[in-house]
Amino acid sequence: MSSAVQSVIPDREIDRLAEALRGERLTEEDEQKLRKIVRQHPRARRRLVEQMYLGAALREGRRRWEHVLKPKASVIEWARVWPMVGGLAAAACLAFAVGIIVWGVGDGDPDLFSESESDSGEIFSGSDLLAESQAVAVITRTNRAKWGASQAPFIGGLSVGGLPVARGVIDLEEGIAQIDFYSGATVTLEGPARLEVVSPDLARLAYGNLWAFVPPPARGFRIETENFEVLDLGTEFGMTLRVDGQGEVHVIDGEVEVLGSQSNPIEKEHLLTTGEGLRVGADGRPESIAAVPSQFPATSRLDELARERNQVWKDFSYQLARQEDVLLFYDFAENRDWQRMLLNRAHFGPDSSDGAIVGCRWATGRWAEKQALEFRNSSHRVRVEVPGQFSDLTMLTWVRVDEPSIHSMSLLHPETSQDQFVHWTLLNPSPDLLLLHFAETTHNSITERPESDRVHYHNSVSLLRPGGSNYGEWMHLAVVYDSERQEVIHFHNGRVLGTCPIQDVRPIAIGLADLGNWPYREWAEGTKFEVRNLKGAMDEFVISKKAWTEREVRAHWMAGRP
């Protein structure tokens, strides 16, 4: 059987195996099937882990994980230790076991079923799942959020919807963020604010405004401050806290209990119900007030802001698509899940310039109303063609980098059999260093290798915050090749990151290329340069034959920032 042909495993069979694994009822035949799934069937493997994750709140801390998770030789042995971990963590144990089995089994098992699978390179990493076990919440929605520098506790960076949030401080300088705690409580935070995530049931507010919705399963959720504590009894409530410690609690619906803190106990406990509020002074003195629900940014406010933002971007995009200099405008919008063409919205773009999507999957973009393409393995890419030569060039994209690479990640890489082409790359020499790089080549120097015909324009300023805490965040990147100014200019989030003098001003070309990957891996086979696929997502890409000004680049960033 061809290596391209894999087996199809019915969902009902995967679900049966998952149930048998949870209930410690695996037969030897089931174990063999499970090993086959883990090693050779990515789609089935994903469903298996998803089934094991159902209902898991992942409340177990790192201490328990390090105590429990010890590599075992078989799935059955893993099943025997699950009661020690408890029902809430069982799913994550399975996922970690899957990673162990992937590396621990050999080849040679006969195919159980038959199907073609395109993403057989995907595997689950045990270390990734161990890190995820530390999470207690996830940021699900944001609007104009600007994060502070102290985000290192967040696994993979602050991400909307995808990556987990561990215990640590959320420093929101401006904007709004919605945080879903694993207990079921939802907190909407308005910047400037600082909130310490302690556990699925507890957070500490240093300052700022928040609104909390706590459904019955999350009853008992608490918000602590230096001077008082709010214990929820199943409700919606708002809080505001000044830097000096003075705060207010407003009960929108239901009831809460306001208690004193250890450092500054208030006179008595206060039970507040719908419409009631309490002001606690910096000295801990309480004062009854009426609740003012309009003071807090609830979900309706996020929805309103999202609609406004989406309309601003649509209006800007309408004008951008009609600019004569714009050759390529992929807006990653209004696509169907099965659609494998990325439509070029540029009115003056070349014929047949729609992109061909290979392997990538449609997902949520910079905000909930927008789409993006996810790049998850070394097969995923978008094939594009931009014919012609240009004296000037501007490329812009919105991209999300979810994890470090071995060395570099492609934004746009060429088909190198051409006589002229450009590279636009993210260099990733270490996990906490991410650099922009642009290069232009003539006379097929990638194969003939006359180094004088390939010119590199590096930028040495890292795109990452200390600790790499902005992995998982959307960032706006741009590069401008300006022949008149004789400069290559790198941009990050609307601002100039650095400039490089052009060594030899000459027309440049793109031709055939890949977004998020590169077509010519053989040239670097066996080296750290061989794999250059993007590990993350992309949801806008623009190519212009004009050198955009700093003001124009910033306007593009302003119109589309999440």
XYZ file of C-alpha atoms in Angstrom:
562
model
C 0.000 0.000 0.000
C 1.256 3.482 -0.876
C 2.587 5.570 1.999
C 0.088 8.254 0.960
C -2.791 5.903 1.800
C -3.699 5.747 5.423
C -6.624 4.098 7.159
C -10.032 5.536 7.833
C -11.281 4.807 11.317
C -15.001 5.387 11.902
C -15.802 7.959 14.561
C -17.957 5.430 16.408
C -14.946 3.116 16.727
C -12.750 5.937 18.063
C -15.454 6.866 20.576
C -15.769 3.220 21.657
C -12.017 2.981 22.222
C -12.032 6.238 24.188
C -14.823 4.940 26.419
C -13.016 1.632 26.939
C -9.840 3.502 27.830
C -11.638 5.707 30.356
C -13.267 2.649 31.928
C -10.090 0.519 31.937
C -11.780 -2.094 29.702
C -9.240 -2.302 26.874
C -8.667 -5.704 25.293
C -5.363 -6.619 23.656
C -6.953 -6.066 20.242
C -8.189 -2.640 21.373
C -4.709 -1.748 22.585
C -3.242 -2.613 19.183
C -5.847 -0.468 17.451
C -5.094 2.369 19.841
C -1.380 2.147 19.119
C -2.158 2.236 15.395
C -4.285 5.361 15.801
C -1.627 7.145 17.809
C 1.190 6.360 15.423
C -0.391 6.614 11.972
C -3.767 8.347 11.978
C -3.715 12.066 12.847
C -7.427 12.698 12.310
C -8.423 9.733 14.449
C -5.769 10.655 17.032
C -7.206 14.157 17.350
C -10.733 12.817 17.847
C -9.504 10.349 20.452
C -7.871 13.108 22.490
C -10.882 15.396 22.023
C -13.120 12.645 23.429
C -10.854 12.298 26.439
C -10.881 16.049 26.976
C -14.663 16.297 27.124
C -15.734 17.519 30.543
C -12.184 17.983 31.795
C -11.628 21.272 33.591
C -7.868 20.693 33.873
C -7.779 22.006 37.437
C -4.808 19.957 38.477
C -1.676 21.983 39.293
C 1.857 21.350 38.195
C 2.777 19.668 41.453
C 0.249 16.905 40.964
C 1.204 16.443 37.318
C 4.894 16.075 38.070
C 4.026 13.568 40.779
C 1.660 11.488 38.634
C 2.946 11.656 35.062
C 5.637 9.012 34.684
C 6.313 7.471 31.251
C 4.749 4.031 30.826
C 5.203 1.422 28.132
C 1.547 0.843 27.284
C -1.844 2.477 27.320
C -3.162 -0.107 29.796
C -0.492 0.862 32.337
C -1.491 4.505 31.934
C -5.110 3.603 32.637
C -4.156 2.080 35.972
C -2.798 5.381 37.335
C -5.777 7.540 36.341
C -7.726 7.096 39.599
C -4.769 8.725 41.376
C -5.194 11.835 39.248
C -8.956 12.239 39.430
C -11.663 12.693 36.850
C -10.906 16.305 36.006
C -7.326 15.550 34.910
C -7.874 12.162 33.260
C -8.231 13.622 29.787
C -4.918 15.435 29.919
C -3.216 12.244 31.130
C -4.445 10.458 28.041
C -3.124 13.207 25.793
C 0.254 13.013 27.499
C 0.188 9.219 27.137
C -0.512 9.633 23.435
C 2.703 11.617 23.098
C 4.654 8.921 24.929
C 3.210 6.160 22.753
C 3.999 8.019 19.535
C 7.682 7.759 20.340
C 7.516 4.388 22.090
C 6.092 2.003 19.468
C 7.595 0.437 16.380
C 6.417 -0.033 12.802
C 4.955 -3.029 11.069
C 1.361 -3.267 12.302
C -1.088 -4.111 9.506
C -3.542 -1.435 8.415
C -6.852 -1.708 10.220
C -8.903 0.422 7.836
C -8.190 2.588 4.740
C -8.204 6.307 3.900
C -5.950 9.078 2.602
C -4.826 11.567 5.250
C -2.946 14.729 4.362
C -1.591 15.809 7.741
C 0.169 12.726 9.026
C 3.020 14.881 10.284
C 0.967 16.132 13.242
C 1.684 14.579 16.623
C 0.850 15.536 20.173
C 3.766 16.560 22.317
C 3.835 15.267 25.883
C 5.715 18.354 27.066
C 3.110 20.640 25.488
C 0.290 18.828 27.276
C 2.188 18.937 30.556
C 2.550 22.713 30.151
C -1.152 23.025 29.300
C -2.046 21.284 32.553
C -0.959 24.425 34.393
C -3.713 26.475 32.765
C -6.692 27.779 34.708
C -8.383 30.118 32.197
C -8.420 31.267 28.577
C -8.780 34.703 26.987
C -11.670 34.327 24.557
C -12.359 37.857 23.286
C -10.520 41.175 23.160
C -11.063 44.648 21.772
C -8.183 47.104 21.273
C -6.282 45.263 23.970
C -2.785 46.486 24.757
C -0.882 44.219 27.099
C 1.806 45.164 29.563
C 5.253 43.622 29.663
C 4.677 41.176 32.536
C 2.980 38.368 30.619
C 5.532 35.568 31.047
C 3.193 33.325 33.133
C 0.914 32.869 30.130
C 1.534 29.683 28.199
C 2.419 30.516 24.601
C 1.510 34.155 25.094
C -1.875 35.825 25.358
C -4.055 34.437 22.602
C -7.710 34.830 21.752
C -9.461 31.509 22.090
C -6.647 29.088 21.430
C -3.869 28.968 23.995
C -4.337 28.477 27.728
C -3.629 31.007 30.448
C -1.649 29.857 33.469
C -1.484 31.373 36.923
C 0.003 34.863 36.793
C -0.691 38.558 36.288
C -2.762 39.934 33.409
C -1.563 43.482 32.817
C -4.076 45.173 30.494
C -2.929 48.707 29.696
C -5.973 49.563 27.562
C -8.913 47.948 25.814
C -11.216 45.148 26.939
C -10.556 41.422 27.451
C -12.923 38.576 28.276
C -11.449 35.778 30.408
C -13.175 32.422 30.788
C -12.083 30.600 33.940
C -12.140 26.806 33.939
C -14.632 26.904 36.810
C -17.171 28.440 34.391
C -16.931 32.044 35.601
C -16.430 34.776 32.998
C -14.641 38.024 33.794
C -14.630 41.004 31.434
C -11.702 43.273 32.256
C -11.385 46.908 31.159
C -7.943 48.514 30.969
C -6.007 49.972 32.556
C -6.279 47.033 34.921
C -4.178 44.395 36.593
C -5.645 41.039 37.556
C -3.787 38.099 39.038
C -5.172 34.729 37.958
C -4.723 32.440 40.972
C -6.913 29.403 40.280
C -10.082 28.451 38.376
C -12.064 29.829 41.338
C -9.991 32.828 42.436
C -8.517 36.035 41.033
C -6.962 39.085 42.691
C -7.678 42.571 41.388
C -4.925 45.159 41.921
C -6.783 47.963 40.100
C -9.220 48.527 37.255
C -12.804 47.719 36.297
C -14.267 44.250 35.823
C -17.640 42.631 35.263
C -18.177 39.027 36.317
C -20.811 36.532 35.244
C -20.880 33.472 37.478
C -23.337 30.710 36.474
C -24.518 28.124 39.044
C -21.704 25.601 38.341
C -19.134 28.300 39.203
C -20.823 29.463 42.403
C -18.199 30.316 45.005
C -15.936 32.176 42.571
C -13.997 34.908 44.396
C -12.300 38.200 43.591
C -9.840 39.424 46.223
C -8.414 42.922 46.706
C -6.047 44.295 49.305
C -8.920 45.620 51.450
C -11.847 43.283 50.778
C -13.021 40.098 49.097
C -16.096 39.412 46.965
C -17.589 35.921 47.243
C -20.093 35.143 44.527
C -23.282 33.259 45.314
C -24.439 32.849 41.705
C -24.722 36.229 40.060
C -23.523 39.050 37.844
C -21.565 41.786 39.529
C -19.249 44.649 38.671
C -16.194 45.919 40.522
C -14.035 48.995 40.276
C -10.815 49.451 42.229
C -8.493 52.437 42.376
C -4.751 52.180 42.832
C -5.069 53.550 46.394
C -7.305 50.608 47.356
C -10.714 52.290 47.317
C -13.211 50.060 45.561
C -16.859 49.488 44.739
C -19.001 46.398 44.231
C -22.221 46.606 42.166
C -24.614 43.625 42.068
C -26.304 43.486 38.671
C -28.227 40.261 39.305
C -28.254 37.705 42.128
C -26.225 38.144 45.297
C -22.667 38.379 46.566
C -21.007 38.492 49.948
C -18.380 41.156 50.653
C -15.835 40.170 53.292
C -12.854 41.886 54.806
C -9.285 40.953 53.961
C -6.651 39.706 56.376
C -4.706 42.956 56.153
C -7.701 45.279 56.504
C -10.897 43.631 57.802
C -14.104 45.633 57.319
C -16.601 46.081 60.147
C -18.843 43.167 59.163
C -19.774 40.890 56.312
C -22.166 42.430 53.790
C -24.687 40.404 51.776
C -25.640 42.348 48.652
C -28.508 41.493 46.302
C -29.685 42.787 42.906
C -29.455 46.578 42.669
C -27.335 46.970 45.795
C -23.739 48.066 46.025
C -20.956 48.758 48.499
C -18.112 51.254 48.491
C -15.049 50.295 50.546
C -12.631 53.111 51.305
C -8.870 52.888 51.263
C -9.092 52.541 55.049
C -11.509 49.601 54.772
C -14.644 51.511 55.820
C -17.777 50.291 53.992
C -20.603 52.503 52.669
C -23.826 51.301 51.052
C -24.510 52.602 47.533
C -26.899 51.819 44.677
C -25.626 49.564 41.903
C -24.929 51.261 38.542
C -24.808 48.477 35.882
C -24.003 50.921 33.063
C -20.623 51.566 34.669
C -19.262 48.179 33.590
C -18.363 46.858 30.098
C -20.488 43.737 29.809
C -20.613 41.367 26.843
C -23.003 43.666 24.977
C -20.328 46.353 25.001
C -17.800 43.928 23.539
C -20.294 43.001 20.827
C -20.899 46.654 20.009
C -17.180 47.403 19.812
C -16.600 44.320 17.665
C -19.249 45.453 15.178
C -17.744 48.946 15.041
C -14.240 47.582 14.534
C -15.345 45.153 11.848
C -17.066 47.958 9.934
C -13.991 50.200 10.128
C -11.878 47.376 8.674
C -14.424 46.641 5.927
C -14.567 50.309 4.889
C -10.782 50.505 4.766
C -10.535 47.219 2.853
C -13.035 48.421 0.251
C -10.777 51.396 -0.560
C -7.586 49.327 -0.374
C -8.868 46.822 -2.936
C -9.392 49.678 -5.412
C -5.913 51.200 -5.167
C -4.075 50.952 -8.494
C -0.783 50.018 -6.817
C -2.217 46.992 -4.982
C -1.346 43.775 -6.820
C -2.483 41.289 -4.211
C -5.027 41.695 -1.430
C -5.984 38.537 0.421
C -8.471 39.577 3.106
C -9.170 36.034 4.420
C -12.844 36.973 4.796
C -16.182 35.324 4.035
C -14.773 31.949 3.026
C -16.392 28.548 3.428
C -14.670 25.767 5.351
C -14.230 23.668 2.223
C -12.968 26.550 0.073
C -9.413 25.928 -1.187
C -8.915 29.186 -3.091
C -7.810 32.421 -1.431
C -9.495 35.159 -3.438
C -7.470 38.162 -4.564
C -9.677 41.196 -3.859
C -7.345 43.669 -5.641
C -9.215 45.244 -8.582
C -5.977 45.927 -10.466
C -4.297 42.648 -9.599
C -2.944 40.286 -12.262
C -5.171 37.621 -13.780
C -5.232 34.218 -12.113
C -3.757 35.603 -8.894
C -6.044 33.780 -6.463
C -4.051 31.689 -4.010
C -4.250 27.883 -3.836
C -4.683 26.666 -0.245
C -2.756 23.495 0.585
C -3.532 21.778 3.877
C -4.352 24.933 5.874
C -7.608 25.126 7.806
C -10.013 27.990 8.235
C -10.227 29.315 11.786
C -11.165 32.437 13.737
C -9.055 35.459 12.837
C -8.076 38.587 14.710
C -11.617 38.939 16.043
C -14.641 36.675 16.204
C -16.280 38.011 13.021
C -13.171 37.429 10.909
C -11.453 34.370 9.457
C -7.847 33.253 9.219
C -5.879 30.333 7.837
C -3.989 28.158 10.299
C -0.586 26.722 9.344
C 0.091 23.662 11.490
C 2.742 21.524 9.779
C 5.380 21.472 7.071
C 2.832 20.654 4.357
C 0.595 23.677 4.907
C 0.984 26.631 2.521
C -0.790 28.964 0.091
C 0.561 28.895 -3.477
C 0.562 32.345 -5.146
C 1.806 33.911 -8.371
C 2.686 37.583 -8.864
C 4.196 38.143 -12.349
C 6.312 41.118 -13.376
C 9.243 43.220 -12.179
C 8.926 46.167 -9.806
C 11.165 49.069 -8.903
C 9.420 49.344 -5.515
C 7.584 46.848 -3.344
C 5.509 46.791 -0.144
C 4.288 43.654 1.620
C 2.042 43.657 4.693
C 0.465 40.886 6.720
C -1.375 40.115 9.939
C 0.165 36.986 11.414
C 0.035 34.997 14.650
C 3.071 32.955 15.684
C 2.018 30.288 18.161
C 5.333 28.618 18.989
C 9.052 28.807 18.227
C 10.569 27.148 15.167
C 13.872 25.352 14.671
C 15.380 28.347 12.905
C 13.032 30.315 10.647
C 9.424 30.656 9.478
C 8.293 31.753 6.055
C 5.969 34.656 5.443
C 6.581 34.528 1.679
C 9.144 32.278 0.004
C 9.772 31.843 -3.730
C 9.883 29.047 -6.225
C 13.659 29.195 -6.585
C 13.919 27.870 -10.132
C 13.144 31.447 -11.200
C 15.795 33.992 -12.149
C 14.489 36.582 -9.677
C 12.653 36.288 -6.383
C 12.363 37.636 -2.838
C 12.247 36.049 0.613
C 10.280 37.450 3.540
C 11.074 35.495 6.658
C 10.818 35.386 10.431
C 14.159 34.273 11.859
C 13.817 32.354 15.120
C 17.382 31.562 16.317
C 16.137 31.005 19.875
C 12.692 30.697 21.542
C 12.854 34.246 22.921
C 14.153 35.871 19.719
C 12.060 36.529 16.591
C 13.524 38.744 13.860
C 12.313 40.097 10.515
C 14.368 39.325 7.430
C 14.013 40.259 3.753
C 16.207 39.133 0.849
C 16.177 39.614 -2.915
C 17.930 37.377 -5.431
C 18.738 37.444 -9.131
C 20.297 34.987 -11.633
C 19.039 31.879 -9.818
C 21.695 32.238 -7.164
C 19.995 29.751 -4.860
C 21.211 26.908 -7.097
C 24.255 28.461 -8.741
C 25.118 30.076 -5.394
C 26.956 33.240 -6.476
C 26.537 35.018 -3.141
C 27.015 38.440 -4.738
C 23.588 38.100 -6.418
C 21.679 37.490 -3.195
C 21.285 40.455 -0.853
C 20.024 40.094 2.732
C 18.313 42.842 4.727
C 18.186 41.743 8.363
C 16.616 43.505 11.297
C 18.078 42.850 14.738
C 15.151 44.069 16.906
C 13.157 41.156 18.348
C 9.399 41.082 17.844
C 8.976 39.265 21.164
C 8.572 40.614 24.649
C 10.920 39.252 27.334
C 10.231 35.572 27.865
C 8.471 35.266 24.506
C 5.162 36.133 26.135
C 3.556 37.415 22.927
C 3.613 34.088 21.144
C -0.021 33.573 20.232
C -0.780 37.280 19.731
C -1.666 38.816 16.388
C 1.023 41.121 15.047
C 1.124 43.413 12.026
C 4.282 43.112 9.916
C 5.385 45.058 6.835
C 8.443 45.464 4.637
C 9.019 48.271 2.114
C 11.597 48.180 -0.696
C 12.011 51.882 -1.572
C 14.272 52.436 -4.589
C 14.073 56.237 -4.379
C 15.180 56.360 -0.751
C 17.438 53.337 -1.374
C 16.200 51.672 1.798
C 14.500 48.496 2.944
C 12.253 49.403 5.883
C 10.893 46.871 8.399
C 7.670 47.595 10.340
C 6.045 46.021 13.394
C 2.545 47.028 14.552
C 2.541 50.204 12.462
C 5.936 51.513 13.572
C 9.363 51.445 11.934
C 11.421 48.648 13.419
C 14.577 49.420 11.449
C 16.028 50.290 8.035
C 18.746 48.813 5.816
C 20.465 50.599 2.893
C 19.859 48.946 -0.471
C 23.222 47.719 -1.736
C 22.336 47.599 -5.425
C 19.116 49.259 -6.565
C 17.544 47.097 -9.257
C 14.081 45.796 -10.265
C 12.821 42.923 -8.112
C 10.300 40.169 -8.753
C 8.143 37.652 -6.885
C 6.762 35.191 -9.432
C 5.674 31.851 -7.986
C 5.854 31.660 -4.198
C 4.329 30.149 -1.059
C 2.758 31.997 1.839
C 3.680 30.421 5.163
C 6.123 27.915 3.640
C 8.725 27.505 0.903
C 8.779 25.274 -2.176
C 12.464 24.373 -2.418
C 13.352 22.309 0.653
C 15.840 20.090 -1.174
C 18.412 22.865 -1.263
C 18.695 22.777 2.528
C 17.953 19.094 3.127
C 19.354 17.868 6.411
C 20.099 21.387 7.724
C 18.280 23.659 10.164
C 17.039 25.665 7.169
C 15.127 22.757 5.622
C 11.820 23.298 7.466
C 10.570 26.892 7.346
C 6.811 26.584 7.693
C 4.851 29.109 9.695
C 3.638 27.801 13.042
C 0.533 29.840 13.604
C -2.012 31.665 11.477
C -2.395 34.430 8.902
C -5.474 36.512 8.168
C -4.435 39.275 5.764
C -1.737 39.673 3.120
C -1.114 42.663 0.817
C 1.443 43.228 -1.940
C 1.811 46.658 -3.558
C 4.117 47.771 -6.378
C 4.549 51.113 -4.593
C 6.796 52.000 -1.660
C 4.299 52.829 1.062
C 5.057 55.630 3.492
C 5.194 55.144 7.228
C 1.840 56.910 7.448
C 0.235 54.485 4.983
C 1.592 51.433 6.793
C 0.343 52.782 10.103
C -3.107 53.459 8.636
C -3.314 49.818 7.526
C -2.375 48.700 11.033
C -4.847 51.093 12.695
C -7.755 49.959 10.522
C -7.202 46.280 11.252
C -5.780 46.024 14.749
C -7.660 43.642 17.063
